[in-house]
Amino acid sequence: MVKIIGVKFKNTPKIYYFSPGKKSDYRDGQIVIVETAKGVEYGTVVGKVTEVPEEKIVPPLRPIVRVATEKDIAKIKENESKIPEAMSFMRNSIAEYSLEMKLIGCEFSFDGKKVTFFFSSEHRVDFRDLVKTLAQHFKIRVELRQVGIRDETKLLGGIAPCGRPCCCSGCMPDFAKVSIKMAKNQGLHLNPTKISGLCGRLMCCLQYENDYYEKICKLVPKVGSTVKSKEGEGVVVSNDMLKMTTKLKIAKEDGCEIYKDFKTSELEFTRKKQAEDSDNASDDLDEIPLSMQETDEEF
């Protein structure tokens, strides 16, 4: 068994695991200095020290260097205080070179030897002259990272249509694959304004209960199909996949029509496999890519 402890960086929801070393009394929310692939950084402790089988560890398991001292915290605050000025200079430089790029954020490494700017753009940007200007101004390594539209929302955060913080910036460690088929399975109206998040892409939460709806879709009749009920044949108007009821439109002998809910289990129907296969074929074309390819450039 190997001892591990979780650490989160900046305000990202993803948790990384490190070796706690000989110390085991870390507190949740405690700031620590850790060794990462990009150098020494600071993070926040999440949870307590736990033991896991060695085969579940993805090597190398890097160690926690130390609990942040007052000097470390002062250094972190100093780096954060540089961000507004850096962002302002970057915006002015972008305007000076007339580059089509939207500045999203900025962060300094813990040791203060590197600054990273995040930006989005519909096209690949030639920022070689811009980097030279930035390097001359900051006198440290400069990294420009182009991110996609979903990554932009993850970095900036915001309040989603549900009234809660965006999943990508609040609780999702990684982006999930989302498709139009998931919205269809849940019986949602395919209105872009209703099923899209702040990023303009399909909402990440569509995949949360997709496994359930995918199974239930095979147990309910298709909307618009004709089924048999104890009160005669009717046309399916809608399905409630949580209550497992189906609303039918039934034509009476006197020419009037009634709408009535029935338990789905009481209906007689057959789902047409050919129609389902046709739906699946079209749904594949509606899949939404995760995000634009990230481009990392260091100078």
mmCIF file with all atom_site columns, C-alpha atoms in Angstrom, residues 40-243:
data_model
loop_
_atom_site.group_PDB
_atom_site.id
_atom_site.type_symbol
_atom_site.label_atom_id
_atom_site.label_alt_id
_atom_site.label_comp_id
_atom_site.label_asym_id
_atom_site.label_entity_id
_atom_site.label_seq_id
_atom_site.pdbx_PDB_ins_code
_atom_site.Cartn_x
_atom_site.Cartn_y
_atom_site.Cartn_z
_atom_site.occupancy
_atom_site.B_iso_or_equiv
_atom_site.pdbx_formal_charge
_atom_site.auth_seq_id
_atom_site.auth_comp_id
_atom_site.auth_asym_id
_atom_site.auth_atom_id
_atom_site.pdbx_PDB_model_num
ATOM 1   C CA . VAL A 1 40  ? 7.825   23.742 -7.901  1.00 0.00 ? 40  VAL A CA 1
ATOM 2   C CA . GLU A 1 41  ? 4.258   25.016 -7.474  1.00 0.00 ? 41  GLU A CA 1
ATOM 3   C CA . TYR A 1 42  ? 1.769   25.656 -4.687  1.00 0.00 ? 42  TYR A CA 1
ATOM 4   C CA . GLY A 1 43  ? -1.578  23.957 -4.170  1.00 0.00 ? 43  GLY A CA 1
ATOM 5   C CA . THR A 1 44  ? -4.352  23.345 -1.660  1.00 0.00 ? 44  THR A CA 1
ATOM 6   C CA . VAL A 1 45  ? -4.741  20.099 0.275   1.00 0.00 ? 45  VAL A CA 1
ATOM 7   C CA . VAL A 1 46  ? -7.974  18.187 -0.342  1.00 0.00 ? 46  VAL A CA 1
ATOM 8   C CA . GLY A 1 47  ? -9.030  15.466 2.091   1.00 0.00 ? 47  GLY A CA 1
ATOM 9   C CA . LYS A 1 48  ? -6.755  13.394 4.292   1.00 0.00 ? 48  LYS A CA 1
ATOM 10  C CA . VAL A 1 49  ? -3.833  11.032 3.811   1.00 0.00 ? 49  VAL A CA 1
ATOM 11  C CA . THR A 1 50  ? -5.103  7.675  2.512   1.00 0.00 ? 50  THR A CA 1
ATOM 12  C CA . GLU A 1 51  ? -3.580  4.384  1.449   1.00 0.00 ? 51  GLU A CA 1
ATOM 13  C CA . VAL A 1 52  ? -4.135  2.797  -1.979  1.00 0.00 ? 52  VAL A CA 1
ATOM 14  C CA . PRO A 1 53  ? -2.706  -0.294 -3.708  1.00 0.00 ? 53  PRO A CA 1
ATOM 15  C CA . GLU A 1 54  ? 0.597   0.428  -5.427  1.00 0.00 ? 54  GLU A CA 1
ATOM 16  C CA . GLU A 1 55  ? -0.712  -0.798 -8.818  1.00 0.00 ? 55  GLU A CA 1
ATOM 17  C CA . LYS A 1 56  ? -3.262  2.036  -8.877  1.00 0.00 ? 56  LYS A CA 1
ATOM 18  C CA . ILE A 1 57  ? -0.545  4.669  -8.743  1.00 0.00 ? 57  ILE A CA 1
ATOM 19  C CA . VAL A 1 58  ? 0.558   6.311  -11.987 1.00 0.00 ? 58  VAL A CA 1
ATOM 20  C CA . PRO A 1 59  ? 4.300   6.884  -11.525 1.00 0.00 ? 59  PRO A CA 1
ATOM 21  C CA . PRO A 1 60  ? 6.090   8.991  -10.685 1.00 0.00 ? 60  PRO A CA 1
ATOM 22  C CA . LEU A 1 61  ? 4.354   9.889  -7.405  1.00 0.00 ? 61  LEU A CA 1
ATOM 23  C CA . ARG A 1 62  ? 5.885   13.256 -6.635  1.00 0.00 ? 62  ARG A CA 1
ATOM 24  C CA . PRO A 1 63  ? 6.306   14.448 -3.044  1.00 0.00 ? 63  PRO A CA 1
ATOM 25  C CA . ILE A 1 64  ? 4.920   17.371 -1.083  1.00 0.00 ? 64  ILE A CA 1
ATOM 26  C CA . VAL A 1 65  ? 7.977   19.525 -0.410  1.00 0.00 ? 65  VAL A CA 1
ATOM 27  C CA . ARG A 1 66  ? 6.624   21.391 2.619   1.00 0.00 ? 66  ARG A CA 1
ATOM 28  C CA . VAL A 1 67  ? 3.692   23.209 4.122   1.00 0.00 ? 67  VAL A CA 1
ATOM 29  C CA . ALA A 1 68  ? 3.683   26.789 2.842   1.00 0.00 ? 68  ALA A CA 1
ATOM 30  C CA . THR A 1 69  ? 5.502   29.183 5.155   1.00 0.00 ? 69  THR A CA 1
ATOM 31  C CA . GLU A 1 70  ? 4.682   32.859 5.704   1.00 0.00 ? 70  GLU A CA 1
ATOM 32  C CA . LYS A 1 71  ? 7.420   33.681 3.207   1.00 0.00 ? 71  LYS A CA 1
ATOM 33  C CA . ASP A 1 72  ? 5.841   31.349 0.631   1.00 0.00 ? 72  ASP A CA 1
ATOM 34  C CA . ILE A 1 73  ? 2.395   32.880 1.117   1.00 0.00 ? 73  ILE A CA 1
ATOM 35  C CA . ALA A 1 74  ? 3.857   36.374 0.778   1.00 0.00 ? 74  ALA A CA 1
ATOM 36  C CA . LYS A 1 75  ? 5.476   35.286 -2.488  1.00 0.00 ? 75  LYS A CA 1
ATOM 37  C CA . ILE A 1 76  ? 2.155   33.902 -3.769  1.00 0.00 ? 76  ILE A CA 1
ATOM 38  C CA . LYS A 1 77  ? 0.397   37.175 -2.963  1.00 0.00 ? 77  LYS A CA 1
ATOM 39  C CA . GLU A 1 78  ? 3.196   39.130 -4.648  1.00 0.00 ? 78  GLU A CA 1
ATOM 40  C CA . ASN A 1 79  ? 2.770   37.061 -7.833  1.00 0.00 ? 79  ASN A CA 1
ATOM 41  C CA . GLU A 1 80  ? -1.000  37.576 -7.768  1.00 0.00 ? 80  GLU A CA 1
ATOM 42  C CA . SER A 1 81  ? -0.553  41.330 -7.367  1.00 0.00 ? 81  SER A CA 1
ATOM 43  C CA . LYS A 1 82  ? 1.398   41.404 -10.651 1.00 0.00 ? 82  LYS A CA 1
ATOM 44  C CA . ILE A 1 83  ? -1.487  39.967 -12.666 1.00 0.00 ? 83  ILE A CA 1
ATOM 45  C CA . PRO A 1 84  ? -3.559  43.168 -13.264 1.00 0.00 ? 84  PRO A CA 1
ATOM 46  C CA . GLU A 1 85  ? -0.533  45.076 -14.614 1.00 0.00 ? 85  GLU A CA 1
ATOM 47  C CA . ALA A 1 86  ? 0.506   42.093 -16.754 1.00 0.00 ? 86  ALA A CA 1
ATOM 48  C CA . MET A 1 87  ? -3.004  41.739 -18.189 1.00 0.00 ? 87  MET A CA 1
ATOM 49  C CA . SER A 1 88  ? -3.155  45.463 -18.978 1.00 0.00 ? 88  SER A CA 1
ATOM 50  C CA . PHE A 1 89  ? 0.228   45.425 -20.735 1.00 0.00 ? 89  PHE A CA 1
ATOM 51  C CA . MET A 1 90  ? -0.767  42.311 -22.685 1.00 0.00 ? 90  MET A CA 1
ATOM 52  C CA . ARG A 1 91  ? -4.031  43.891 -23.905 1.00 0.00 ? 91  ARG A CA 1
ATOM 53  C CA . ASN A 1 92  ? -2.212  47.019 -25.053 1.00 0.00 ? 92  ASN A CA 1
ATOM 54  C CA . SER A 1 93  ? 0.394   44.912 -26.857 1.00 0.00 ? 93  SER A CA 1
ATOM 55  C CA . ILE A 1 94  ? -2.299  42.853 -28.608 1.00 0.00 ? 94  ILE A CA 1
ATOM 56  C CA . ALA A 1 95  ? -3.945  46.077 -29.807 1.00 0.00 ? 95  ALA A CA 1
ATOM 57  C CA . GLU A 1 96  ? -0.571  47.473 -30.906 1.00 0.00 ? 96  GLU A CA 1
ATOM 58  C CA . TYR A 1 97  ? 0.100   44.464 -33.144 1.00 0.00 ? 97  TYR A CA 1
ATOM 59  C CA . SER A 1 98  ? -3.582  44.236 -34.244 1.00 0.00 ? 98  SER A CA 1
ATOM 60  C CA . LEU A 1 99  ? -3.779  40.539 -33.413 1.00 0.00 ? 99  LEU A CA 1
ATOM 61  C CA . GLU A 1 100 ? -7.105  38.665 -33.514 1.00 0.00 ? 100 GLU A CA 1
ATOM 62  C CA . MET A 1 101 ? -6.895  37.094 -30.088 1.00 0.00 ? 101 MET A CA 1
ATOM 63  C CA . LYS A 1 102 ? -8.965  37.396 -26.923 1.00 0.00 ? 102 LYS A CA 1
ATOM 64  C CA . LEU A 1 103 ? -7.003  37.521 -23.672 1.00 0.00 ? 103 LEU A CA 1
ATOM 65  C CA . ILE A 1 104 ? -8.574  35.274 -21.029 1.00 0.00 ? 104 ILE A CA 1
ATOM 66  C CA . GLY A 1 105 ? -6.209  35.080 -18.102 1.00 0.00 ? 105 GLY A CA 1
ATOM 67  C CA . CYS A 1 106 ? -2.690  35.229 -16.765 1.00 0.00 ? 106 CYS A CA 1
ATOM 68  C CA . GLU A 1 107 ? -0.693  33.431 -14.079 1.00 0.00 ? 107 GLU A CA 1
ATOM 69  C CA . PHE A 1 108 ? 2.826   33.566 -12.716 1.00 0.00 ? 108 PHE A CA 1
ATOM 70  C CA . SER A 1 109 ? 4.706   30.455 -11.660 1.00 0.00 ? 109 SER A CA 1
ATOM 71  C CA . PHE A 1 110 ? 5.470   30.071 -7.952  1.00 0.00 ? 110 PHE A CA 1
ATOM 72  C CA . ASP A 1 111 ? 9.141   30.928 -8.391  1.00 0.00 ? 111 ASP A CA 1
ATOM 73  C CA . GLY A 1 112 ? 8.204   33.983 -10.487 1.00 0.00 ? 112 GLY A CA 1
ATOM 74  C CA . LYS A 1 113 ? 10.424  32.899 -13.377 1.00 0.00 ? 113 LYS A CA 1
ATOM 75  C CA . LYS A 1 114 ? 7.622   32.308 -15.889 1.00 0.00 ? 114 LYS A CA 1
ATOM 76  C CA . VAL A 1 115 ? 4.383   34.047 -16.848 1.00 0.00 ? 115 VAL A CA 1
ATOM 77  C CA . THR A 1 116 ? 1.644   32.283 -18.810 1.00 0.00 ? 116 THR A CA 1
ATOM 78  C CA . PHE A 1 117 ? -1.054  34.085 -20.807 1.00 0.00 ? 117 PHE A CA 1
ATOM 79  C CA . PHE A 1 118 ? -4.217  32.251 -21.883 1.00 0.00 ? 118 PHE A CA 1
ATOM 80  C CA . PHE A 1 119 ? -6.035  33.425 -24.987 1.00 0.00 ? 119 PHE A CA 1
ATOM 81  C CA . SER A 1 120 ? -8.655  32.248 -27.466 1.00 0.00 ? 120 SER A CA 1
ATOM 82  C CA . SER A 1 121 ? -8.824  32.824 -31.184 1.00 0.00 ? 121 SER A CA 1
ATOM 83  C CA . GLU A 1 122 ? -10.699 31.403 -34.143 1.00 0.00 ? 122 GLU A CA 1
ATOM 84  C CA . HIS A 1 123 ? -7.452  31.166 -36.076 1.00 0.00 ? 123 HIS A CA 1
ATOM 85  C CA . ARG A 1 124 ? -3.843  30.329 -35.401 1.00 0.00 ? 124 ARG A CA 1
ATOM 86  C CA . VAL A 1 125 ? -2.061  33.517 -34.406 1.00 0.00 ? 125 VAL A CA 1
ATOM 87  C CA . ASP A 1 126 ? 1.474   34.539 -35.363 1.00 0.00 ? 126 ASP A CA 1
ATOM 88  C CA . PHE A 1 127 ? 2.584   36.155 -32.102 1.00 0.00 ? 127 PHE A CA 1
ATOM 89  C CA . ARG A 1 128 ? 6.363   35.998 -32.495 1.00 0.00 ? 128 ARG A CA 1
ATOM 90  C CA . ASP A 1 129 ? 6.796   39.774 -32.395 1.00 0.00 ? 129 ASP A CA 1
ATOM 91  C CA . LEU A 1 130 ? 4.391   39.993 -29.474 1.00 0.00 ? 130 LEU A CA 1
ATOM 92  C CA . VAL A 1 131 ? 6.419   37.464 -27.471 1.00 0.00 ? 131 VAL A CA 1
ATOM 93  C CA . LYS A 1 132 ? 9.610   39.425 -28.046 1.00 0.00 ? 132 LYS A CA 1
ATOM 94  C CA . THR A 1 133 ? 7.936   42.545 -26.674 1.00 0.00 ? 133 THR A CA 1
ATOM 95  C CA . LEU A 1 134 ? 6.603   40.644 -23.643 1.00 0.00 ? 134 LEU A CA 1
ATOM 96  C CA . ALA A 1 135 ? 9.984   39.035 -22.919 1.00 0.00 ? 135 ALA A CA 1
ATOM 97  C CA . GLN A 1 136 ? 11.711  42.425 -23.025 1.00 0.00 ? 136 GLN A CA 1
ATOM 98  C CA . HIS A 1 137 ? 9.129   43.896 -20.664 1.00 0.00 ? 137 HIS A CA 1
ATOM 99  C CA . PHE A 1 138 ? 8.830   41.100 -18.064 1.00 0.00 ? 138 PHE A CA 1
ATOM 100 C CA . LYS A 1 139 ? 12.452  39.862 -18.229 1.00 0.00 ? 139 LYS A CA 1
ATOM 101 C CA . ILE A 1 140 ? 11.281  36.263 -17.585 1.00 0.00 ? 140 ILE A CA 1
ATOM 102 C CA . ARG A 1 141 ? 10.080  33.290 -19.649 1.00 0.00 ? 141 ARG A CA 1
ATOM 103 C CA . VAL A 1 142 ? 6.798   33.973 -21.438 1.00 0.00 ? 142 VAL A CA 1
ATOM 104 C CA . GLU A 1 143 ? 4.324   31.283 -22.465 1.00 0.00 ? 143 GLU A CA 1
ATOM 105 C CA . LEU A 1 144 ? 1.241   31.914 -24.619 1.00 0.00 ? 144 LEU A CA 1
ATOM 106 C CA . ARG A 1 145 ? -1.394  29.182 -24.506 1.00 0.00 ? 145 ARG A CA 1
ATOM 107 C CA . GLN A 1 146 ? -4.306  29.076 -26.933 1.00 0.00 ? 146 GLN A CA 1
ATOM 108 C CA . VAL A 1 147 ? -7.392  27.368 -25.530 1.00 0.00 ? 147 VAL A CA 1
ATOM 109 C CA . GLY A 1 148 ? -10.788 26.394 -26.923 1.00 0.00 ? 148 GLY A CA 1
ATOM 110 C CA . ILE A 1 149 ? -14.165 27.929 -26.196 1.00 0.00 ? 149 ILE A CA 1
ATOM 111 C CA . ARG A 1 150 ? -15.015 25.337 -23.529 1.00 0.00 ? 150 ARG A CA 1
ATOM 112 C CA . ASP A 1 151 ? -11.642 25.861 -21.866 1.00 0.00 ? 151 ASP A CA 1
ATOM 113 C CA . GLU A 1 152 ? -12.319 29.608 -21.843 1.00 0.00 ? 152 GLU A CA 1
ATOM 114 C CA . THR A 1 153 ? -15.479 29.120 -19.783 1.00 0.00 ? 153 THR A CA 1
ATOM 115 C CA . LYS A 1 154 ? -13.633 26.708 -17.491 1.00 0.00 ? 154 LYS A CA 1
ATOM 116 C CA . LEU A 1 155 ? -10.939 29.309 -16.790 1.00 0.00 ? 155 LEU A CA 1
ATOM 117 C CA . LEU A 1 156 ? -13.285 32.270 -16.344 1.00 0.00 ? 156 LEU A CA 1
ATOM 118 C CA . GLY A 1 157 ? -16.138 30.458 -14.599 1.00 0.00 ? 157 GLY A CA 1
ATOM 119 C CA . GLY A 1 158 ? -19.656 31.851 -14.339 1.00 0.00 ? 158 GLY A CA 1
ATOM 120 C CA . ILE A 1 159 ? -23.246 31.032 -13.424 1.00 0.00 ? 159 ILE A CA 1
ATOM 121 C CA . ALA A 1 160 ? -24.887 28.388 -15.612 1.00 0.00 ? 160 ALA A CA 1
ATOM 122 C CA . PRO A 1 161 ? -28.570 28.484 -16.733 1.00 0.00 ? 161 PRO A CA 1
ATOM 123 C CA . CYS A 1 162 ? -29.454 26.280 -13.730 1.00 0.00 ? 162 CYS A CA 1
ATOM 124 C CA . GLY A 1 163 ? -28.305 29.015 -11.346 1.00 0.00 ? 163 GLY A CA 1
ATOM 125 C CA . ARG A 1 164 ? -25.245 27.128 -10.102 1.00 0.00 ? 164 ARG A CA 1
ATOM 126 C CA . PRO A 1 165 ? -21.553 27.649 -11.008 1.00 0.00 ? 165 PRO A CA 1
ATOM 127 C CA . CYS A 1 166 ? -20.563 26.074 -14.323 1.00 0.00 ? 166 CYS A CA 1
ATOM 128 C CA . CYS A 1 167 ? -19.775 22.373 -13.931 1.00 0.00 ? 167 CYS A CA 1
ATOM 129 C CA . CYS A 1 168 ? -16.526 22.667 -15.894 1.00 0.00 ? 168 CYS A CA 1
ATOM 130 C CA . SER A 1 169 ? -15.103 25.237 -13.479 1.00 0.00 ? 169 SER A CA 1
ATOM 131 C CA . GLY A 1 170 ? -16.728 23.966 -10.306 1.00 0.00 ? 170 GLY A CA 1
ATOM 132 C CA . CYS A 1 171 ? -16.869 20.181 -10.130 1.00 0.00 ? 171 CYS A CA 1
ATOM 133 C CA . MET A 1 172 ? -15.764 18.498 -13.383 1.00 0.00 ? 172 MET A CA 1
ATOM 134 C CA . PRO A 1 173 ? -12.116 17.405 -13.447 1.00 0.00 ? 173 PRO A CA 1
ATOM 135 C CA . ASP A 1 174 ? -12.208 16.763 -17.209 1.00 0.00 ? 174 ASP A CA 1
ATOM 136 C CA . PHE A 1 175 ? -14.519 17.524 -20.110 1.00 0.00 ? 175 PHE A CA 1
ATOM 137 C CA . ALA A 1 176 ? -16.976 14.772 -21.013 1.00 0.00 ? 176 ALA A CA 1
ATOM 138 C CA . LYS A 1 177 ? -18.113 13.837 -24.497 1.00 0.00 ? 177 LYS A CA 1
ATOM 139 C CA . VAL A 1 178 ? -21.561 15.345 -25.148 1.00 0.00 ? 178 VAL A CA 1
ATOM 140 C CA . SER A 1 179 ? -23.852 14.794 -28.134 1.00 0.00 ? 179 SER A CA 1
ATOM 141 C CA . ILE A 1 180 ? -27.259 15.810 -29.463 1.00 0.00 ? 180 ILE A CA 1
ATOM 142 C CA . LYS A 1 181 ? -28.365 12.204 -28.960 1.00 0.00 ? 181 LYS A CA 1
ATOM 143 C CA . MET A 1 182 ? -28.147 12.715 -25.187 1.00 0.00 ? 182 MET A CA 1
ATOM 144 C CA . ALA A 1 183 ? -30.653 15.578 -25.402 1.00 0.00 ? 183 ALA A CA 1
ATOM 145 C CA . LYS A 1 184 ? -32.922 13.462 -27.602 1.00 0.00 ? 184 LYS A CA 1
ATOM 146 C CA . ASN A 1 185 ? -32.774 10.565 -25.145 1.00 0.00 ? 185 ASN A CA 1
ATOM 147 C CA . GLN A 1 186 ? -33.980 12.872 -22.365 1.00 0.00 ? 186 GLN A CA 1
ATOM 148 C CA . GLY A 1 187 ? -36.851 14.185 -24.473 1.00 0.00 ? 187 GLY A CA 1
ATOM 149 C CA . LEU A 1 188 ? -35.551 17.750 -24.404 1.00 0.00 ? 188 LEU A CA 1
ATOM 150 C CA . HIS A 1 189 ? -36.579 20.324 -26.986 1.00 0.00 ? 189 HIS A CA 1
ATOM 151 C CA . LEU A 1 190 ? -33.636 20.789 -29.336 1.00 0.00 ? 190 LEU A CA 1
ATOM 152 C CA . ASN A 1 191 ? -33.553 24.537 -28.818 1.00 0.00 ? 191 ASN A CA 1
ATOM 153 C CA . PRO A 1 192 ? -29.916 25.726 -28.799 1.00 0.00 ? 192 PRO A CA 1
ATOM 154 C CA . THR A 1 193 ? -30.664 28.362 -26.160 1.00 0.00 ? 193 THR A CA 1
ATOM 155 C CA . LYS A 1 194 ? -32.085 25.717 -23.804 1.00 0.00 ? 194 LYS A CA 1
ATOM 156 C CA . ILE A 1 195 ? -29.441 23.001 -24.100 1.00 0.00 ? 195 ILE A CA 1
ATOM 157 C CA . SER A 1 196 ? -26.323 25.150 -24.493 1.00 0.00 ? 196 SER A CA 1
ATOM 158 C CA . GLY A 1 197 ? -24.064 26.399 -21.721 1.00 0.00 ? 197 GLY A CA 1
ATOM 159 C CA . LEU A 1 198 ? -22.277 29.740 -21.378 1.00 0.00 ? 198 LEU A CA 1
ATOM 160 C CA . CYS A 1 199 ? -19.668 28.553 -23.868 1.00 0.00 ? 199 CYS A CA 1
ATOM 161 C CA . GLY A 1 200 ? -22.328 28.126 -26.554 1.00 0.00 ? 200 GLY A CA 1
ATOM 162 C CA . ARG A 1 201 ? -21.743 24.374 -26.750 1.00 0.00 ? 201 ARG A CA 1
ATOM 163 C CA . LEU A 1 202 ? -23.943 21.580 -25.432 1.00 0.00 ? 202 LEU A CA 1
ATOM 164 C CA . MET A 1 203 ? -24.208 21.578 -21.637 1.00 0.00 ? 203 MET A CA 1
ATOM 165 C CA . CYS A 1 204 ? -21.852 19.149 -19.898 1.00 0.00 ? 204 CYS A CA 1
ATOM 166 C CA . CYS A 1 205 ? -24.626 18.027 -17.533 1.00 0.00 ? 205 CYS A CA 1
ATOM 167 C CA . LEU A 1 206 ? -26.435 16.282 -20.404 1.00 0.00 ? 206 LEU A CA 1
ATOM 168 C CA . GLN A 1 207 ? -24.173 13.275 -19.859 1.00 0.00 ? 207 GLN A CA 1
ATOM 169 C CA . TYR A 1 208 ? -24.776 12.971 -16.095 1.00 0.00 ? 208 TYR A CA 1
ATOM 170 C CA . GLU A 1 209 ? -27.863 10.721 -16.360 1.00 0.00 ? 209 GLU A CA 1
ATOM 171 C CA . ASN A 1 210 ? -27.394 9.627  -19.943 1.00 0.00 ? 210 ASN A CA 1
ATOM 172 C CA . ASP A 1 211 ? -26.866 5.966  -19.013 1.00 0.00 ? 211 ASP A CA 1
ATOM 173 C CA . TYR A 1 212 ? -30.308 5.873  -17.374 1.00 0.00 ? 212 TYR A CA 1
ATOM 174 C CA . TYR A 1 213 ? -32.128 7.605  -20.225 1.00 0.00 ? 213 TYR A CA 1
ATOM 175 C CA . GLU A 1 214 ? -30.332 5.479  -22.807 1.00 0.00 ? 214 GLU A CA 1
ATOM 176 C CA . LYS A 1 215 ? -31.773 2.331  -21.186 1.00 0.00 ? 215 LYS A CA 1
ATOM 177 C CA . ILE A 1 216 ? -35.254 3.785  -20.632 1.00 0.00 ? 216 ILE A CA 1
ATOM 178 C CA . CYS A 1 217 ? -35.518 4.977  -24.247 1.00 0.00 ? 217 CYS A CA 1
ATOM 179 C CA . LYS A 1 218 ? -35.607 1.322  -25.278 1.00 0.00 ? 218 LYS A CA 1
ATOM 180 C CA . LEU A 1 219 ? -38.557 0.664  -22.958 1.00 0.00 ? 219 LEU A CA 1
ATOM 181 C CA . VAL A 1 220 ? -40.898 3.477  -24.028 1.00 0.00 ? 220 VAL A CA 1
ATOM 182 C CA . PRO A 1 221 ? -42.779 3.949  -27.341 1.00 0.00 ? 221 PRO A CA 1
ATOM 183 C CA . LYS A 1 222 ? -41.582 6.503  -29.863 1.00 0.00 ? 222 LYS A CA 1
ATOM 184 C CA . VAL A 1 223 ? -43.402 9.832  -29.945 1.00 0.00 ? 223 VAL A CA 1
ATOM 185 C CA . GLY A 1 224 ? -45.817 9.861  -32.883 1.00 0.00 ? 224 GLY A CA 1
ATOM 186 C CA . SER A 1 225 ? -46.193 6.071  -33.034 1.00 0.00 ? 225 SER A CA 1
ATOM 187 C CA . THR A 1 226 ? -49.493 4.254  -32.552 1.00 0.00 ? 226 THR A CA 1
ATOM 188 C CA . VAL A 1 227 ? -49.861 1.969  -29.523 1.00 0.00 ? 227 VAL A CA 1
ATOM 189 C CA . LYS A 1 228 ? -52.628 -0.092 -27.940 1.00 0.00 ? 228 LYS A CA 1
ATOM 190 C CA . SER A 1 229 ? -54.076 0.754  -24.535 1.00 0.00 ? 229 SER A CA 1
ATOM 191 C CA . LYS A 1 230 ? -56.994 -0.579 -22.500 1.00 0.00 ? 230 LYS A CA 1
ATOM 192 C CA . GLU A 1 231 ? -59.106 2.273  -23.928 1.00 0.00 ? 231 GLU A CA 1
ATOM 193 C CA . GLY A 1 232 ? -58.150 1.600  -27.547 1.00 0.00 ? 232 GLY A CA 1
ATOM 194 C CA . GLU A 1 233 ? -55.417 2.655  -29.931 1.00 0.00 ? 233 GLU A CA 1
ATOM 195 C CA . GLY A 1 234 ? -53.787 6.013  -29.490 1.00 0.00 ? 234 GLY A CA 1
ATOM 196 C CA . VAL A 1 235 ? -50.935 8.160  -30.770 1.00 0.00 ? 235 VAL A CA 1
ATOM 197 C CA . VAL A 1 236 ? -48.004 8.778  -28.419 1.00 0.00 ? 236 VAL A CA 1
ATOM 198 C CA . VAL A 1 237 ? -47.769 12.459 -27.502 1.00 0.00 ? 237 VAL A CA 1
ATOM 199 C CA . SER A 1 238 ? -45.001 12.306 -24.890 1.00 0.00 ? 238 SER A CA 1
ATOM 200 C CA . ASN A 1 239 ? -43.202 10.052 -22.420 1.00 0.00 ? 239 ASN A CA 1
ATOM 201 C CA . ASP A 1 240 ? -42.333 10.769 -18.795 1.00 0.00 ? 240 ASP A CA 1
ATOM 202 C CA . MET A 1 241 ? -39.222 8.649  -18.368 1.00 0.00 ? 241 MET A CA 1
ATOM 203 C CA . LEU A 1 242 ? -39.019 9.228  -14.616 1.00 0.00 ? 242 LEU A CA 1
ATOM 204 C CA . LYS A 1 243 ? -42.602 8.256  -13.776 1.00 0.00 ? 243 LYS A CA 1
#
